[in-house]
Amino acid sequence: MTGEYRLTVPRDFLCPITREIMEDPVVLIEDGRSYELYAIERWLRDNNTSPMTNKPLTDRRYIPNFNLKNAIEEFCAQQELISATNRFLSFNIHYGRIPTEWEEKPMLKIRISLLGGSNVGKTTLARYLQYGEKANFVHLRSTSTIGPDLIFFYLDQLYEDRYVIIIQLTDIPGMERYESCCDNHFRSCHGALLITDSTDIDTLERIELYWYEQLHTKGKEHVETTLVCNKIDLFEENCDDTYRSIYLERAEHFSSSHSMTICHVSALRGDNIQVMFKQLILRILQNKTLLKQITTNNDLIYDTSSTKKDKMQKTSTIQLLNSRTSRQIDISRNSPINCCKYF
């Protein structure tokens, strides 16, 4: 036990002899105090006095303290939950395959959509999350996104010390003629980043009048959203005070009127990208309705994959038996012994 941990432990949970939290507490009948079982046994082998009062004992009997034991176990379970939560809060987002040792663990998939018009920086933002500072050296297409791009990430900490968290990031095309292919992503996402170009106030208006309305109409009722003001580097360098004041006031009004988090980022420099995603992921996991949907979907996926696996195993077994049978038939037909018997 660390000193920091002991500060949170009720005094009654600590054995007076060992000063450690008890695992098997017993009550010494004569002095009415609780001790760790092995500690009081060792004490009574060498002493005939109470460890607390130092008075001679006329009755050396002790009995289990089940109520205290249950209280300690409940406290330890709560501490472990807090510890697991604190470990999870230090997670980072990684691109690529999950570690081999996690492949058999249950997985929860969180779907996040990038929403916004063309040229607001959705793809640049996704690539920065994917490649980090190396994103500037990665060759990117110069054309606009013409279909939903899917990028998968994972968190490097287990949720509740059990679940692997997979993030499906969907870069939805911002051009109007591709809107019909986005409906499914509105309906299925758990979180959405509404991305605007800070240097172009029309992109904020497009978020207000179209993207948010589409998400609200077609998406989940409890989807978590963040208003992302991208290109803050150009906003600070190239925009005058009047424009900045108007843009910021309008963005704040829109986000506050919809109880939405607002985040100022630079997808090019990487400012606040990781923080923004972490906050959104944590809000999704803290949303009981969304977490229930994610967990339910995970169970369905697990059942489906198990069924497919069983079918594949059965199919492979049948194929193996059939191949063995066919080989036996071929052998029997070509065998000299069987040929002699046949003739």
Tab-separated table of N, CA, C and O in Angstrom, residues 9 31 35 105 122 132 141 147 155 164 230 242 279:
chain	number	residue	atom	x	y	z
A	9	VAL	N	-8.016	5.394	3.015
A	9	VAL	CA	-8.562	4.213	3.687
A	9	VAL	C	-9.108	4.590	5.056
A	9	VAL	O	-8.396	5.211	5.857
A	31	ASP	N	-11.171	-7.292	24.082
A	31	ASP	CA	-10.996	-5.840	23.917
A	31	ASP	C	-11.904	-5.258	22.833
A	31	ASP	O	-11.956	-4.044	22.645
A	35	TYR	N	-8.621	-7.184	14.203
A	35	TYR	CA	-7.235	-7.356	13.785
A	35	TYR	C	-7.198	-8.283	12.568
A	35	TYR	O	-8.131	-9.052	12.326
A	105	LYS	N	-9.812	-10.022	-26.811
A	105	LYS	CA	-10.620	-9.264	-25.870
A	105	LYS	C	-11.849	-8.674	-26.566
A	105	LYS	O	-11.828	-8.424	-27.775
A	122	LYS	N	-11.265	18.835	-43.303
A	122	LYS	CA	-11.621	17.556	-42.669
A	122	LYS	C	-10.553	16.497	-42.929
A	122	LYS	O	-10.114	15.789	-42.021
A	132	GLY	N	0.185	12.135	-37.289
A	132	GLY	CA	0.843	13.060	-36.388
A	132	GLY	C	1.608	14.120	-37.144
A	132	GLY	O	1.181	14.592	-38.204
A	141	ARG	N	-4.199	13.519	-51.589
A	141	ARG	CA	-4.880	13.853	-52.834
A	141	ARG	C	-5.274	15.324	-52.834
A	141	ARG	O	-5.692	15.860	-51.816
A	147	GLY	N	-16.390	10.312	-51.555
A	147	GLY	CA	-17.114	9.238	-50.880
A	147	GLY	C	-16.606	9.144	-49.464
A	147	GLY	O	-15.503	9.605	-49.161
A	155	LEU	N	-7.592	2.874	-28.944
A	155	LEU	CA	-7.058	3.514	-27.746
A	155	LEU	C	-6.069	2.568	-27.082
A	155	LEU	O	-6.319	1.359	-27.003
A	164	VAL	N	-11.437	-3.327	-25.563
A	164	VAL	CA	-10.610	-2.601	-26.522
A	164	VAL	C	-11.525	-1.600	-27.240
A	164	VAL	O	-12.582	-1.974	-27.740
A	230	ASN	N	-11.644	25.317	-37.370
A	230	ASN	CA	-10.349	24.919	-37.914
A	230	ASN	C	-9.626	26.118	-38.547
A	230	ASN	O	-10.208	27.183	-38.750
A	242	THR	N	-12.286	42.977	-36.606
A	242	THR	CA	-13.741	43.020	-36.788
A	242	THR	C	-14.272	41.654	-37.204
A	242	THR	O	-15.255	41.154	-36.638
A	279	GLN	N	-11.620	14.430	-25.667
A	279	GLN	CA	-12.804	14.960	-24.989
A	279	GLN	C	-14.082	14.370	-25.578
A	279	GLN	O	-15.013	14.004	-24.836
